Amino acid sequence: MCGLCGMLGGGEHWTNHPGEGGNRRRERLQQVTLLSRVLRAYGLTIEDWQGRSFLLGSRTGHTEIVDNLGAVWPAAAKLLGRRLDPLDPAFLAALVPGGRA
Amino acid sequence: MADAAALLPLNVITGFLGSGKTTLLRRLLDAPELADTAVLVNEFGEIGLDHHLLQRLDDEIVLLQSGCLCCTIRGDMSAALRDLYARREVGAVPAFRRVAVETTGLADPTPILATVMSDPVLCHHFRLGTVITTVDAVNGALHLRRQPESVKQAAVADRIVVTKTDIAEPLAVADLYRRLRQLNPSATLIAAPLELADPAALLTQDSYDPQAKSAEVRSWFAAVAADEPDEHGHDVNRHDDAIGAFSLVFDAPLDWTMFGLWLSMLLADHGEDVLRVKGLLNVRGSPSPVVIHGVQHIVHPPAHLDAWPDADRRSRIVFITRGIERAAVARSLAAFQRLAAEGAPAC
């Protein structure tokens, strides 16, 4: 699976936990919750889409369905018109307020 | 995704011009345990490879729609592998159990790795095995200084075989070892003469081998401990935009969901500069450690080890990067983990 391109589609991604009998539904909800928190720092929203894909939205009302986590980032960068850099100190300050990043 | 243990391993043999790739490959193919290996080569060299499953590749690189240069798919290799597999299935060729690909000396091996790991058909039949890089002890240091391809070949290796040590100056060989260790501490460095190199250690004993995987994962971190930043937080191996390695260690178990989210975001934005990432993770709620292994934008499906390979229960991750600071990566991952630990507020 290409993390950037999300080639396979269909929700398949390496981050889907490798077995061990975890509760996939709960893990999915947790993933959407955390993803929502991260994307909020950019003014974007994300929701689960039928348990398999994500619905990504911008403040201007644009929405896009993306197949998997790997495809979220390039889609979000396209909506924003700029990179989403997890190493960016300004982003980290917005993510974890109070200078704790 | 198919069970990785059931997939046919594909080994990549790379190395700069004249570094002894073909000699090594010929030596490996002489080993009885590798008799069922199909070989793909970019060019028929001067050293003949007398092998019953030998096929030539032509250079055809297909750029994916993403436009990412490191995620190029080798169209020729993809077609050759699909054809080889189809012929294997109908019995037109012997039922090979492994594929070895020899690159050209000037090749960036990354597109080959990308092809095996991300081609939507191939990844259901093949998996990436070890990447073996030959480095010439006489000219290797010069190549590493002047040829970016040579640096990349060493940086993505799982095994580095230093050749021609018998005709090189001992001090030069020692300097070369140090440079290779800086570039890629997670690779096994092999300096034995080619005739003494153990084919199994080079090709088959990887992190998917049930008997070898624990030792293999332990070896990723064996040379890294000495490379930890000093007490002032300086990373002795990091300079400007050079390729180098660093490791991160986390005492507390990691939240898997947030780790995956973070790594996928990091690789989406910086994947071209993350040449390799290998990790052994203590995941919250998981009784056994999780192994991760990636090349640039692409990550292998994570796998569990049956048990910890040693007494150290901390999460350990080795990054081989170009121009990415250890402190920035550590700060970012820690912030994401803190967010997960605090619990994400409702949005």
mmCIF file of C-alpha atoms in Angstrom, chain B residues 23-24 27 166 192-199:
data_model
loop_
_atom_site.group_PDB
_atom_site.id
_atom_site.type_symbol
_atom_site.label_atom_id
_atom_site.label_comp_id
_atom_site.label_asym_id
_atom_site.label_seq_id
_atom_site.Cartn_x
_atom_site.Cartn_y
_atom_site.Cartn_z
ATOM 1 C CA THR B 23 29.659 -12.031 -8.557
ATOM 2 C CA LEU B 24 27.637 -12.102 -5.352
ATOM 3 C CA ARG B 27 27.702 -17.109 -5.622
ATOM 4 C CA ASP B 166 41.532 -8.020 0.578
ATOM 5 C CA ALA B 192 33.526 -11.627 4.760
ATOM 6 C CA PRO B 193 34.992 -12.664 1.410
ATOM 7 C CA LEU B 194 32.175 -13.482 -0.998
ATOM 8 C CA GLU B 195 32.981 -17.167 -0.969
ATOM 9 C CA LEU B 196 32.389 -17.216 2.786
ATOM 10 C CA ALA B 197 29.205 -15.131 2.799
ATOM 11 C CA ASP B 198 26.290 -17.136 4.174
ATOM 12 C CA PRO B 199 23.531 -17.192 1.519
#
